[in-house]
Tab-separated table of C-alpha atoms in Angstrom:
chain	number	residue	atom	x	y	z
S	1	MET	CA	-5.566	-92.048	122.610
S	2	ALA	CA	-2.486	-89.853	122.907
S	3	GLU	CA	-0.303	-92.860	122.092
S	4	CYS	CA	-2.285	-93.488	118.880
S	5	GLY	CA	-1.860	-89.825	117.948
S	6	ARG	CA	1.896	-89.998	118.464
S	7	LYS	CA	2.101	-93.184	116.392
S	8	ALA	CA	0.148	-91.603	113.533
S	9	LEU	CA	2.391	-88.553	113.687
S	10	SER	CA	5.553	-90.664	113.552
S	11	LEU	CA	4.216	-92.558	110.522
S	12	LEU	CA	3.443	-89.275	108.780
S	13	GLU	CA	6.921	-87.940	109.544
S	14	ALA	CA	8.440	-91.130	108.134
S	15	ALA	CA	6.358	-90.725	104.976
S	16	ARG	CA	7.435	-87.120	104.608
S	17	SER	CA	11.077	-88.060	105.065
S	18	ARG	CA	10.834	-90.818	102.466
S	19	TYR	CA	8.956	-88.612	100.013
S	20	GLU	CA	11.452	-85.787	100.381
S	21	SER	CA	14.281	-88.250	99.780
S	22	LEU	CA	12.703	-88.990	96.398
S	23	GLN	CA	12.659	-85.301	95.525
S	24	ILE	CA	15.550	-83.625	93.785
S	25	SER	CA	17.945	-81.308	95.552
S	26	ASP	CA	17.914	-77.785	94.157
S	27	ASP	CA	21.461	-77.422	95.477
S	28	VAL	CA	22.532	-79.932	92.830
S	29	PHE	CA	20.217	-78.994	90.020
S	30	GLY	CA	20.005	-75.211	90.170
S	31	GLU	CA	18.975	-72.234	92.188
S	32	SER	CA	16.106	-72.774	94.572
S	33	GLY	CA	12.696	-71.931	93.215
S	34	ASP	CA	9.106	-72.712	94.066
S	35	ASP	CA	8.163	-75.484	96.467
S	36	SER	CA	9.452	-78.697	94.888
S	37	SER	CA	6.866	-80.861	96.619
S	38	GLU	CA	4.161	-79.831	94.136
S	39	ASN	CA	2.828	-82.959	92.560
S	40	PRO	CA	1.854	-83.551	88.924
S	41	PHE	CA	-1.133	-85.638	90.004
S	42	TYR	CA	-2.687	-82.358	91.079
S	43	SER	CA	-1.007	-79.669	89.044
S	44	THR	CA	-0.579	-81.022	85.516
S	45	SER	CA	-2.994	-79.430	83.061
S	46	GLY	CA	-3.857	-80.161	79.465
S	47	ASP	CA	-1.135	-77.704	78.440
S	48	SER	CA	1.573	-79.533	80.326
S	49	ASN	CA	4.329	-81.343	78.509
S	50	SER	CA	6.026	-84.653	79.361
S	51	ASP	CA	3.577	-86.576	77.169
S	52	ASN	CA	0.684	-85.006	79.109
S	53	TYR	CA	1.415	-87.802	81.574
S	54	ILE	CA	-1.216	-87.128	84.151
S	55	ALA	CA	-3.836	-85.269	82.147
S	56	GLU	CA	-4.395	-88.250	79.878
S	57	ALA	CA	-4.123	-90.946	82.546
S	58	GLY	CA	-6.811	-89.998	85.046
S	59	GLU	CA	-9.758	-91.882	83.579
S	60	GLU	CA	-13.383	-92.244	84.554
S	61	HIS	CA	-15.079	-94.871	82.426
S	62	SER	CA	-16.470	-98.343	82.702
S	63	GLY	CA	-17.435	-101.162	80.411
S	64	ALA	CA	-15.233	-103.111	78.056
S	65	GLY	CA	-11.509	-102.806	78.425
S	66	PRO	CA	-9.126	-101.388	75.843
S	67	PRO	CA	-7.855	-103.482	72.945
S	68	GLY	CA	-5.391	-106.075	74.109
S	69	SER	CA	-6.713	-106.353	77.686
S	70	VAL	CA	-7.804	-109.677	79.154
S	71	SER	CA	-10.739	-110.610	81.404
S	72	ARG	CA	-10.444	-111.576	85.084
S	73	SER	CA	-10.729	-115.289	84.464
S	74	GLN	CA	-8.272	-115.077	81.592
S	75	ALA	CA	-5.996	-112.974	83.805
S	76	GLU	CA	-5.873	-115.729	86.396
S	77	GLU	CA	-5.063	-118.238	83.690
S	78	ASP	CA	-2.304	-115.907	82.437
S	79	GLY	CA	-0.758	-115.749	85.882
S	80	TRP	CA	-2.187	-112.480	87.230
S	81	THR	CA	-3.131	-112.720	90.899
S	82	GLU	CA	-4.170	-110.466	93.767
S	83	THR	CA	-1.734	-112.311	96.057
S	84	LEU	CA	1.118	-109.853	96.490
S	85	GLN	CA	4.765	-110.571	97.112
S	86	ASP	CA	7.684	-108.330	98.017
S	87	VAL	CA	9.917	-107.046	95.204
S	88	THR	CA	13.495	-105.859	95.660
S	89	VAL	CA	15.653	-104.135	93.057
S	90	PRO	CA	19.357	-105.102	93.226
S	91	PRO	CA	21.904	-102.367	94.007
S	92	TYR	CA	22.931	-100.012	91.223
S	93	LYS	CA	26.089	-101.187	89.479
S	94	GLU	CA	27.376	-97.744	88.482
S	95	THR	CA	28.980	-94.809	90.253
S	96	TYR	CA	27.105	-91.533	89.951
S	97	GLY	CA	28.288	-88.040	89.011
S	98	PRO	CA	30.710	-86.230	86.677
S	99	ALA	CA	33.200	-88.542	85.008
S	100	GLN	CA	36.055	-86.057	85.206
S	101	LYS	CA	37.077	-83.442	87.732
S	102	MET	CA	37.089	-79.900	86.365
S	103	PRO	CA	39.452	-77.361	87.962
S	104	ALA	CA	38.130	-74.524	90.081
S	105	THR	CA	39.359	-72.120	87.388
S	106	ALA	CA	37.213	-73.723	84.644
S	107	THR	CA	35.127	-71.230	82.677
S	108	ALA	CA	31.647	-71.522	81.201
S	109	LEU	CA	33.261	-72.119	77.807
S	110	ASP	CA	35.349	-74.966	79.263
S	111	PHE	CA	32.186	-76.765	80.365
S	112	PHE	CA	30.450	-76.099	77.042
S	113	GLN	CA	33.433	-77.460	75.124
S	114	LEU	CA	33.141	-80.756	76.922
S	115	PHE	CA	30.299	-81.266	74.427
S	116	VAL	CA	31.271	-78.977	71.530
S	117	PRO	CA	35.109	-79.086	71.444
S	118	ASP	CA	37.423	-77.133	69.158
S	119	ASN	CA	37.699	-79.969	66.639
S	120	CYS	CA	33.908	-79.974	66.291
S	121	ILE	CA	33.902	-76.214	65.681
S	122	GLN	CA	36.765	-76.590	63.184
S	123	ASN	CA	34.674	-79.145	61.308
S	124	MET	CA	31.864	-76.575	61.066
S	125	VAL	CA	34.404	-74.126	59.626
S	126	THR	CA	35.607	-76.635	57.029
S	127	GLN	CA	32.141	-77.757	55.965
S	128	THR	CA	30.777	-74.203	55.808
S	129	ASN	CA	33.648	-73.061	53.571
S	130	MET	CA	33.243	-76.129	51.348
S	131	TYR	CA	29.513	-75.474	50.971
S	132	ALA	CA	30.093	-71.791	50.208
S	133	LYS	CA	32.628	-72.686	47.513
S	134	LYS	CA	30.355	-75.231	45.794
S	135	PHE	CA	27.333	-72.944	46.110
S	136	GLN	CA	29.160	-70.101	44.367
S	137	GLU	CA	30.533	-72.405	41.674
S	138	ARG	CA	26.956	-73.342	40.843
S	139	PHE	CA	25.085	-70.078	41.341
S	140	GLY	CA	27.762	-67.450	40.820
S	141	SER	CA	30.385	-65.776	42.953
S	142	ASP	CA	29.538	-63.858	46.116
S	143	GLU	CA	31.898	-60.895	46.264
S	144	GLY	CA	31.032	-60.188	49.877
S	145	TRP	CA	32.056	-63.651	51.068
S	146	ARG	CA	35.386	-64.660	52.556
S	147	PRO	CA	36.150	-68.029	54.222
S	148	VAL	CA	35.027	-68.200	57.826
S	149	THR	CA	37.560	-68.757	60.611
S	150	ALA	CA	37.314	-70.759	63.836
S	151	GLN	CA	37.141	-67.548	65.872
S	152	GLU	CA	34.274	-66.273	63.726
S	153	MET	CA	32.463	-69.606	64.045
S	154	LYS	CA	32.638	-69.391	67.836
S	155	ALA	CA	31.288	-65.858	67.666
S	156	PHE	CA	28.536	-67.074	65.328
S	157	LEU	CA	27.531	-69.698	67.918
S	158	GLY	CA	27.665	-67.014	70.595
S	159	PHE	CA	25.317	-64.663	68.733
S	160	VAL	CA	22.685	-67.350	68.199
S	161	THR	CA	23.066	-68.639	71.773
S	162	SER	CA	22.427	-65.108	73.049
S	163	THR	CA	18.794	-65.472	71.955
S	164	SER	CA	18.347	-67.938	74.812
S	165	VAL	CA	19.642	-65.378	77.305
S	166	HIS	CA	17.794	-62.324	76.010
S	167	ARG	CA	14.613	-64.092	74.793
S	168	CYS	CA	14.572	-62.522	71.321
S	169	GLU	CA	13.142	-64.646	68.519
S	170	SER	CA	15.277	-63.034	65.791
S	171	VAL	CA	19.026	-63.053	66.254
S	172	LEU	CA	19.165	-60.068	63.899
S	173	SER	CA	17.524	-57.999	66.642
S	174	ILE	CA	20.997	-57.699	68.167
S	175	TRP	CA	21.965	-55.131	65.518
S	176	SER	CA	18.631	-53.280	65.535
S	177	SER	CA	17.729	-50.190	67.509
S	178	GLY	CA	14.787	-51.906	69.191
S	179	PHE	CA	14.205	-53.427	72.615
S	180	PHE	CA	16.326	-56.552	71.952
S	181	SER	CA	19.339	-54.696	70.551
S	182	ASN	CA	22.646	-55.463	72.242
S	183	ARG	CA	25.322	-52.953	71.346
S	184	SER	CA	27.960	-54.536	73.580
S	185	ILE	CA	28.107	-57.742	71.516
S	186	ALA	CA	26.959	-56.308	68.161
S	187	LEU	CA	30.363	-54.618	67.763
S	188	LYS	CA	32.075	-58.017	67.652
S	189	MET	CA	30.757	-58.780	64.150
S	190	SER	CA	28.792	-56.832	61.574
S	191	GLN	CA	25.268	-57.898	60.728
S	192	THR	CA	26.287	-58.344	57.091
S	193	ARG	CA	29.060	-60.769	58.047
S	194	PHE	CA	26.797	-62.706	60.381
S	195	GLU	CA	24.179	-63.104	57.634
S	196	LYS	CA	26.838	-64.382	55.222
S	197	ILE	CA	27.930	-67.078	57.694
S	198	LEU	CA	24.278	-67.909	58.405
S	199	LYS	CA	23.642	-68.318	54.668
S	200	TYR	CA	26.388	-70.912	54.176
S	201	PHE	CA	26.509	-72.525	57.639
S	202	HIS	CA	26.787	-76.348	57.443
S	203	ILE	CA	27.764	-79.333	59.564
S	204	VAL	CA	27.916	-81.703	56.567
S	205	ALA	CA	28.144	-79.951	53.229
S	206	PHE	CA	27.426	-82.846	50.873
S	207	ARG	CA	25.290	-85.958	50.892
S	208	PRO	CA	27.371	-89.044	51.711
S	209	SER	CA	27.612	-91.838	49.135
S	210	GLN	CA	26.240	-94.385	51.606
S	211	GLY	CA	22.924	-93.950	53.400
S	212	SER	CA	21.987	-91.091	51.088
S	213	ASN	CA	18.290	-91.539	51.905
S	214	GLN	CA	18.782	-90.414	55.479
S	215	GLY	CA	17.136	-87.074	56.045
S	216	LEU	CA	19.347	-86.252	59.014
S	217	TYR	CA	22.669	-86.789	57.248
S	218	LYS	CA	23.558	-83.091	57.577
S	219	ILE	CA	23.392	-83.273	61.370
S	220	GLN	CA	24.044	-86.931	62.209
S	221	PRO	CA	27.843	-86.691	62.738
S	222	PHE	CA	27.301	-83.855	65.208
S	223	LEU	CA	24.580	-85.804	67.032
S	224	ASP	CA	26.873	-88.839	67.258
S	225	SER	CA	29.681	-86.701	68.659
S	226	LEU	CA	27.334	-85.036	71.131
S	227	GLN	CA	25.966	-88.381	72.270
S	228	GLN	CA	29.473	-89.685	72.834
S	229	SER	CA	30.354	-86.643	74.937
S	230	PHE	CA	27.200	-87.033	77.047
S	231	SER	CA	28.209	-90.605	77.863
S	232	CYS	CA	31.843	-89.752	78.604
S	233	THR	CA	31.327	-86.736	80.857
S	234	PHE	CA	28.590	-87.889	83.239
S	235	ARG	CA	27.333	-91.062	84.918
S	236	PRO	CA	23.615	-90.798	85.759
S	237	SER	CA	21.883	-91.940	88.934
S	238	GLN	CA	19.932	-95.180	89.175
S	239	THR	CA	16.599	-93.465	88.463
S	240	GLN	CA	16.113	-92.090	84.956
S	241	VAL	CA	13.147	-91.048	82.834
S	242	LEU	CA	12.257	-91.388	79.153
S	243	HIS	CA	10.236	-88.503	77.787
S	244	GLU	CA	9.927	-85.703	75.243
S	245	PRO	CA	11.368	-82.489	76.710
S	246	LEU	CA	9.778	-79.085	76.376
S	247	ILE	CA	11.122	-77.912	73.027
S	248	ASP	CA	8.238	-76.421	71.077
S	249	GLU	CA	7.894	-72.873	72.321
S	250	ASP	CA	8.741	-70.484	75.091
S	251	PRO	CA	6.150	-71.109	77.872
S	252	VAL	CA	5.567	-67.356	78.179
S	253	PHE	CA	4.760	-67.152	74.467
S	254	ILE	CA	2.356	-70.073	74.704
S	255	THR	CA	0.368	-68.450	77.531
S	256	THR	CA	0.197	-64.997	75.950
S	257	CYS	CA	-0.278	-65.578	72.216
S	258	THR	CA	-3.606	-65.896	70.468
S	259	GLU	CA	-4.905	-69.047	68.765
S	260	ARG	CA	-4.287	-67.411	65.393
S	261	GLU	CA	-0.636	-66.815	66.272
S	262	LEU	CA	-0.311	-70.429	67.377
S	263	ARG	CA	-1.730	-71.681	64.080
S	264	LYS	CA	0.773	-69.567	62.159
S	265	ARG	CA	3.703	-71.236	63.893
S	266	LYS	CA	5.276	-73.893	61.727
S	267	LYS	CA	5.043	-77.344	63.238
S	268	ARG	CA	8.238	-79.242	63.833
S	269	LYS	CA	9.009	-81.963	61.319
S	270	PHE	CA	10.934	-84.042	63.834
S	271	SER	CA	10.434	-85.648	67.211
S	272	LEU	CA	13.021	-85.804	69.965
S	273	TRP	CA	13.051	-88.110	72.991
S	274	VAL	CA	15.580	-88.150	75.788
S	275	ARG	CA	16.811	-90.365	78.587
S	276	GLN	CA	17.346	-88.092	81.546
S	277	CYS	CA	18.871	-88.454	85.004
S	278	THR	CA	16.139	-87.651	87.526
S	279	SER	CA	18.646	-86.648	90.212
S	280	THR	CA	20.190	-83.763	88.280
S	281	GLY	CA	18.287	-83.202	85.037
S	282	PHE	CA	21.335	-84.165	82.949
S	283	ILE	CA	20.202	-85.482	79.558
S	284	CYS	CA	22.148	-88.696	79.028
S	285	GLN	CA	20.945	-89.648	75.565
S	286	ILE	CA	18.845	-88.175	72.778
S	287	SER	CA	16.933	-89.816	69.956
S	288	VAL	CA	15.824	-87.746	66.943
S	289	HIS	CA	13.419	-88.938	64.269
S	290	LEU	CA	11.877	-87.205	61.292
S	291	LYS	CA	8.109	-87.219	61.161
S	292	GLU	CA	8.250	-87.599	57.397
S	293	GLY	CA	10.613	-89.515	55.179
S	294	GLN	CA	11.378	-93.007	53.993
S	295	GLY	CA	14.766	-93.433	55.644
S	296	THR	CA	15.646	-95.218	58.858
S	297	ASP	CA	15.246	-91.910	60.702
S	298	GLY	CA	11.712	-91.389	59.383
S	299	LEU	CA	8.537	-92.174	61.288
S	300	SER	CA	6.189	-92.659	58.339
S	301	THR	CA	6.109	-96.442	58.699
S	302	LEU	CA	5.550	-96.346	62.454
S	303	LYS	CA	3.410	-93.243	62.908
S	304	ASN	CA	0.646	-93.598	65.510
S	305	LYS	CA	1.600	-97.207	66.227
S	306	PRO	CA	2.672	-98.657	69.604
S	307	GLN	CA	5.925	-100.018	68.217
S	308	LEU	CA	7.155	-96.475	67.522
S	309	HIS	CA	7.612	-95.536	71.166
S	310	SER	CA	8.823	-99.025	71.998
S	311	LEU	CA	11.534	-98.602	69.367
S	312	VAL	CA	12.492	-95.206	70.778
S	313	ALA	CA	12.676	-96.598	74.323
S	314	LYS	CA	14.961	-99.439	73.211
S	315	GLN	CA	17.260	-97.005	71.428
S	316	LEU	CA	17.485	-94.761	74.476
S	317	CYS	CA	18.202	-97.665	76.829
S	318	GLN	CA	20.649	-99.638	74.702
S	319	ASN	CA	23.638	-98.539	76.833
S	320	ILE	CA	22.229	-99.197	80.316
S	321	SER	CA	21.549	-102.948	80.285
S	322	GLY	CA	22.961	-104.937	83.184
S	323	LYS	CA	23.232	-101.953	85.549
S	324	ASN	CA	19.933	-102.296	87.522
S	325	THR	CA	18.716	-98.906	86.306
S	326	ILE	CA	15.159	-97.804	87.143
S	327	ILE	CA	13.402	-95.915	84.350
S	328	PHE	CA	10.130	-93.983	84.504
S	329	THR	CA	7.926	-93.797	81.419
S	330	GLY	CA	4.785	-92.063	80.222
S	331	PRO	CA	1.679	-93.743	78.797
S	332	SER	CA	2.885	-93.823	75.194
S	333	ILE	CA	5.909	-95.958	76.159
S	334	THR	CA	4.537	-98.086	79.009
S	335	SER	CA	3.672	-101.638	77.954
S	336	LEU	CA	3.939	-105.127	79.434
S	337	SER	CA	5.976	-106.505	76.537
S	338	LEU	CA	8.539	-103.689	76.688
S	339	PHE	CA	8.912	-103.871	80.465
S	340	THR	CA	9.297	-107.653	80.283
S	341	GLU	CA	12.015	-107.309	77.662
S	342	PHE	CA	13.787	-104.664	79.750
S	343	SER	CA	13.671	-106.853	82.867
S	344	LYS	CA	15.724	-109.483	81.042
S	345	GLN	CA	18.403	-106.792	80.639
S	346	ASP	CA	18.332	-105.829	84.341
S	347	ILE	CA	16.450	-102.620	83.548
S	348	TYR	CA	13.573	-101.994	85.962
S	349	CYS	CA	10.567	-99.872	85.057
S	350	CYS	CA	7.763	-97.783	86.521
S	351	GLY	CA	5.290	-96.389	84.014
S	352	LEU	CA	1.966	-94.626	83.920
S	353	LEU	CA	-0.731	-96.384	81.877
S	354	SER	CA	-3.507	-94.898	79.775
S	355	THR	CA	-6.159	-97.017	78.095
S	356	ARG	CA	-6.124	-94.499	75.233
S	357	LYS	CA	-2.369	-94.189	74.642
S	358	SER	CA	-0.746	-97.317	76.069
S	359	ASP	CA	-0.351	-100.762	74.550
S	360	CYS	CA	-2.494	-102.780	76.989
S	361	THR	CA	-1.800	-106.177	75.450
S	362	GLY	CA	-1.665	-108.884	78.127
S	363	LEU	CA	-3.083	-106.698	80.935
S	364	PRO	CA	-6.222	-107.838	82.829
S	365	GLN	CA	-9.391	-106.014	81.813
S	366	CYS	CA	-10.697	-106.041	85.360
S	367	MET	CA	-7.888	-103.626	86.290
S	368	LEU	CA	-8.394	-101.308	83.332
S	369	VAL	CA	-12.087	-100.531	83.734
S	370	CYS	CA	-13.722	-98.561	86.530
S	371	SER	CA	-16.273	-100.255	88.744
S	372	SER	CA	-19.705	-98.776	89.250
S	373	THR	CA	-19.001	-98.413	92.987
S	374	PRO	CA	-17.459	-94.988	93.700
S	375	ALA	CA	-13.869	-95.269	94.855
S	376	GLN	CA	-12.462	-93.393	97.819
S	377	ARG	CA	-9.518	-91.058	97.486
S	378	GLY	CA	-6.300	-92.973	98.081
S	379	GLN	CA	-7.890	-96.371	97.463
S	380	SER	CA	-5.867	-98.801	95.349
S	381	ARG	CA	-5.970	-102.294	93.858
S	382	VAL	CA	-2.984	-104.361	92.746
S	383	MET	CA	-2.523	-107.505	90.692
S	384	MET	CA	0.790	-109.233	90.085
S	385	ARG	CA	2.326	-111.597	87.585
S	386	GLY	CA	5.786	-112.657	88.646
S	387	THR	CA	7.536	-109.472	89.751
S	388	MET	CA	5.339	-107.203	87.595
S	389	SER	CA	2.648	-105.200	89.400
S	390	LEU	CA	-0.379	-103.528	87.841
S	391	ILE	CA	-1.711	-100.805	90.145
S	392	SER	CA	-5.032	-98.974	89.983
S	393	TRP	CA	-5.053	-95.964	92.325
S	394	TYR	CA	-7.845	-93.434	92.763
S	395	ASN	CA	-7.358	-89.698	93.322
S	396	LYS	CA	-9.999	-87.559	91.598
S	397	GLY	CA	-9.739	-90.118	88.811
S	398	HIS	CA	-8.265	-93.581	88.289
S	399	PHE	CA	-4.523	-93.759	87.688
S	400	ARG	CA	-2.865	-96.970	86.608
S	401	PHE	CA	0.786	-97.938	86.852
S	402	LEU	CA	2.841	-100.871	85.649
S	403	THR	CA	6.067	-101.561	87.541
S	404	ASN	CA	8.609	-104.138	88.604
S	405	ALA	CA	10.808	-101.561	90.347
S	406	TYR	CA	8.792	-101.022	93.530
S	407	SER	CA	7.258	-103.548	95.891
S	408	PRO	CA	3.423	-103.557	95.874
S	409	THR	CA	3.467	-104.531	99.550
S	410	LYS	CA	5.009	-101.194	100.562
S	411	GLN	CA	2.877	-98.121	101.097
S	412	GLY	CA	3.737	-94.526	100.314
S	413	MET	CA	2.179	-91.113	100.722
S	414	ILE	CA	1.374	-88.302	98.312
S	415	ILE	CA	2.017	-85.038	100.126
S	416	LYS	CA	0.734	-81.622	99.118
S	417	ARG	CA	0.697	-78.613	101.360
S	418	LYS	CA	-2.870	-77.538	100.616
S	419	SER	CA	-4.571	-80.893	100.127
S	420	GLY	CA	-2.945	-82.880	102.887
S	421	GLU	CA	-1.692	-86.462	102.623
S	422	ILE	CA	-3.167	-89.231	100.497
S	423	PRO	CA	-2.056	-92.881	100.922
S	424	CYS	CA	-0.799	-94.729	97.864
S	425	PRO	CA	1.470	-97.620	96.861
S	426	LEU	CA	5.163	-96.792	97.012
S	427	ALA	CA	5.432	-96.918	93.185
S	428	VAL	CA	2.910	-94.078	92.906
S	429	GLU	CA	4.844	-91.976	95.400
S	430	ALA	CA	8.110	-92.540	93.539
S	431	PHE	CA	6.570	-91.767	90.159
S	432	ALA	CA	5.017	-88.560	91.476
S	433	ALA	CA	8.287	-87.374	92.999
S	434	HIS	CA	10.403	-87.969	89.928
S	435	LEU	CA	7.910	-86.738	87.347
S	436	SER	CA	7.172	-83.544	89.261
S	437	TYR	CA	10.882	-82.893	89.091
S	438	ILE	CA	10.961	-83.418	85.326
S	439	CYS	CA	8.122	-80.903	84.942
S	440	LYS	CA	10.195	-78.505	87.022
S	441	TYR	CA	13.236	-79.267	84.881
S	442	ASP	CA	11.251	-78.386	81.744
S	443	ASP	CA	10.501	-74.967	83.203
S	444	LYS	CA	14.184	-74.353	83.953
S	445	TYR	CA	15.388	-75.880	80.695
S	446	SER	CA	13.421	-73.254	78.775
S	447	LYS	CA	15.904	-70.677	80.096
S	448	TYR	CA	18.451	-72.075	77.648
S	449	PHE	CA	16.063	-72.590	74.743
S	450	ILE	CA	17.615	-70.947	71.664
S	451	PHE	CA	14.917	-68.840	70.056
S	452	HIS	CA	16.504	-68.613	66.612
S	453	LYS	CA	14.072	-70.488	64.347
S	454	PRO	CA	15.566	-71.535	60.985
S	455	ASN	CA	13.371	-73.023	58.282
S	456	LYS	CA	15.532	-76.088	57.669
S	457	THR	CA	14.837	-79.073	59.906
S	458	TRP	CA	18.469	-80.077	60.350
S	459	GLN	CA	19.283	-76.582	61.635
S	460	GLN	CA	16.357	-76.745	64.071
S	461	VAL	CA	17.743	-80.030	65.389
S	462	PHE	CA	21.224	-78.509	65.633
S	463	TRP	CA	20.213	-75.497	67.713
S	464	LEU	CA	18.017	-77.653	69.923
S	465	SER	CA	21.014	-79.925	70.516
S	466	ILE	CA	23.155	-76.903	71.372
S	467	SER	CA	20.478	-75.846	73.884
S	468	ILE	CA	20.654	-79.260	75.543
S	469	ALA	CA	24.462	-79.129	75.584
S	470	ILE	CA	24.420	-75.741	77.338
S	471	ASN	CA	22.018	-77.017	79.971
S	472	ASN	CA	24.154	-80.095	80.573
S	473	ALA	CA	27.196	-77.827	80.821
S	474	TYR	CA	25.527	-75.799	83.553
S	475	ILE	CA	24.616	-78.945	85.498
S	476	LEU	CA	28.247	-80.094	85.426
S	477	TYR	CA	29.318	-76.594	86.470
S	478	LYS	CA	26.972	-76.750	89.463
S	479	MET	CA	28.585	-80.023	90.548
S	480	SER	CA	32.171	-78.803	90.145
S	481	ASP	CA	34.660	-76.886	92.287
S	482	ALA	CA	34.280	-73.942	89.908
S	483	TYR	CA	30.820	-73.294	91.318
S	484	THR	CA	32.188	-72.893	94.838
S	485	VAL	CA	34.464	-70.109	93.570
S	486	LYS	CA	31.966	-68.123	91.505
S	487	ARG	CA	28.374	-69.105	92.131
S	488	TYR	CA	26.845	-68.149	88.796
S	489	SER	CA	23.105	-68.467	88.384
S	490	ARG	CA	21.687	-69.977	85.215
S	491	ALA	CA	21.232	-66.550	83.636
S	492	GLN	CA	24.750	-65.485	84.603
S	493	PHE	CA	26.248	-68.728	83.294
S	494	GLY	CA	24.469	-68.274	79.948
S	495	GLU	CA	25.586	-64.640	79.708
S	496	ARG	CA	29.132	-65.623	80.567
S	497	LEU	CA	29.170	-68.342	77.910
S	498	VAL	CA	27.972	-65.920	75.221
S	499	ARG	CA	30.684	-63.423	76.062
S	500	GLU	CA	33.385	-66.089	76.115
S	501	LEU	CA	32.289	-67.435	72.738
S	502	LEU	CA	32.507	-63.885	71.425
S	503	ASP	CA	35.950	-63.490	73.070
S	504	LEU	CA	35.025	-60.211	74.710
S	505	ASP	CA	37.564	-58.665	77.072
S	506	ASP	CA	35.006	-58.007	79.787
S	507	CYS	CA	33.570	-61.442	80.508
S	508	SER	CA	31.920	-60.619	83.800
S	509	PRO	CA	28.228	-61.598	83.779
S	510	THR	CA	25.622	-58.899	83.915
S	511	GLN	CA	24.021	-58.539	87.279
């Protein structure tokens, strides 16, 4: 009896060790926070982001399967079987970590300028002055305007970035006498001068002769440059995730505002997806699309159709073929056809399925409907076709996964301090570990969310991109020798960056 108890204990310890190895180290990502073992299968609510992964996947229904599903007999004819075989993913073919070594003396601005270098800022200066000149030629001179300089443009970026540090929705609050006023940085530039630069600020002043129907032409060169810098400065880990990051609102605002205030907020006219390293939170690639428009960056022809998210996934993964990367996906992206196409490129997948949001074409109906017999917590069923596994796992609802990245013959364990341990296939354990981290990343990412809210879509995309660049800069800082010298927290790093952009003499972060 005692021997059985010791054996059970050793198995549990092994499960805990494996599960913790799937979790993300706070020492790499950021300062330690709440218990990182919290699991989205239990904690995700209807208000959660990340495609509402879990809230929309736990299903309790029976009857006919979703469109595109196949019956049991048809499934057997199509090659689906309950006979399981082991699956092994080849070793990762890339090194992992920062692509260049930053000196211990590197500043917050040095890390930021890995993504927004001086030549990029100089381009903003040139385009802004060109736009101001043409604007005044057409609508009359502006006596209060003088051409902006590179130093002023950096300060301009610093003022707007400060809204992410001080959580004020209007950057003009800096010069007010209210709660969000900041006299120490307000002296660097007058409010009148800031508003003049804000009025004429441009990345691309004039519509190009080619591709003039593209709604993102005013921001596209910057996005291309930013994407190139993401690829050149960091090599992600083998496990990555495709999702929509938390970009809509400050989480505190969402939980405290009334429904009327929410309705008054203008909805975004664009969608943004990212490919993100699950080991650090570094965003490796971004994909921006307009929700309206007829150009190649518009979604009007693909809106509410499965091929939309498939297209986005292919764009985000176009640079990782042949490397044996493992990607995690939410229900809107997960599909058999996409995963099959990715497998031919040596990209392995693990995705959550939803009969309401996923493209279920080619999947057996018998796995997508719930039986009339009540399932027990932790119970699972698996069918395979080749190396692809379709998993149905029960935990206060049926959760379904499609994967070729984890062997269906290997068992895992979902661990939660209050609820104990629940057995599951290894794919479920891995998905839970990585997605709980992404939810945690969203919470921390909001600390760098720039609150300045312009009316123009291209400017919204620009400031969102700057927010992502700052967060990536902090991640690289945490992995550099500079962090061992001065261990700045996220808030201190953001404060330091603002002061360095403003070229203030006293650049020490506020405590």
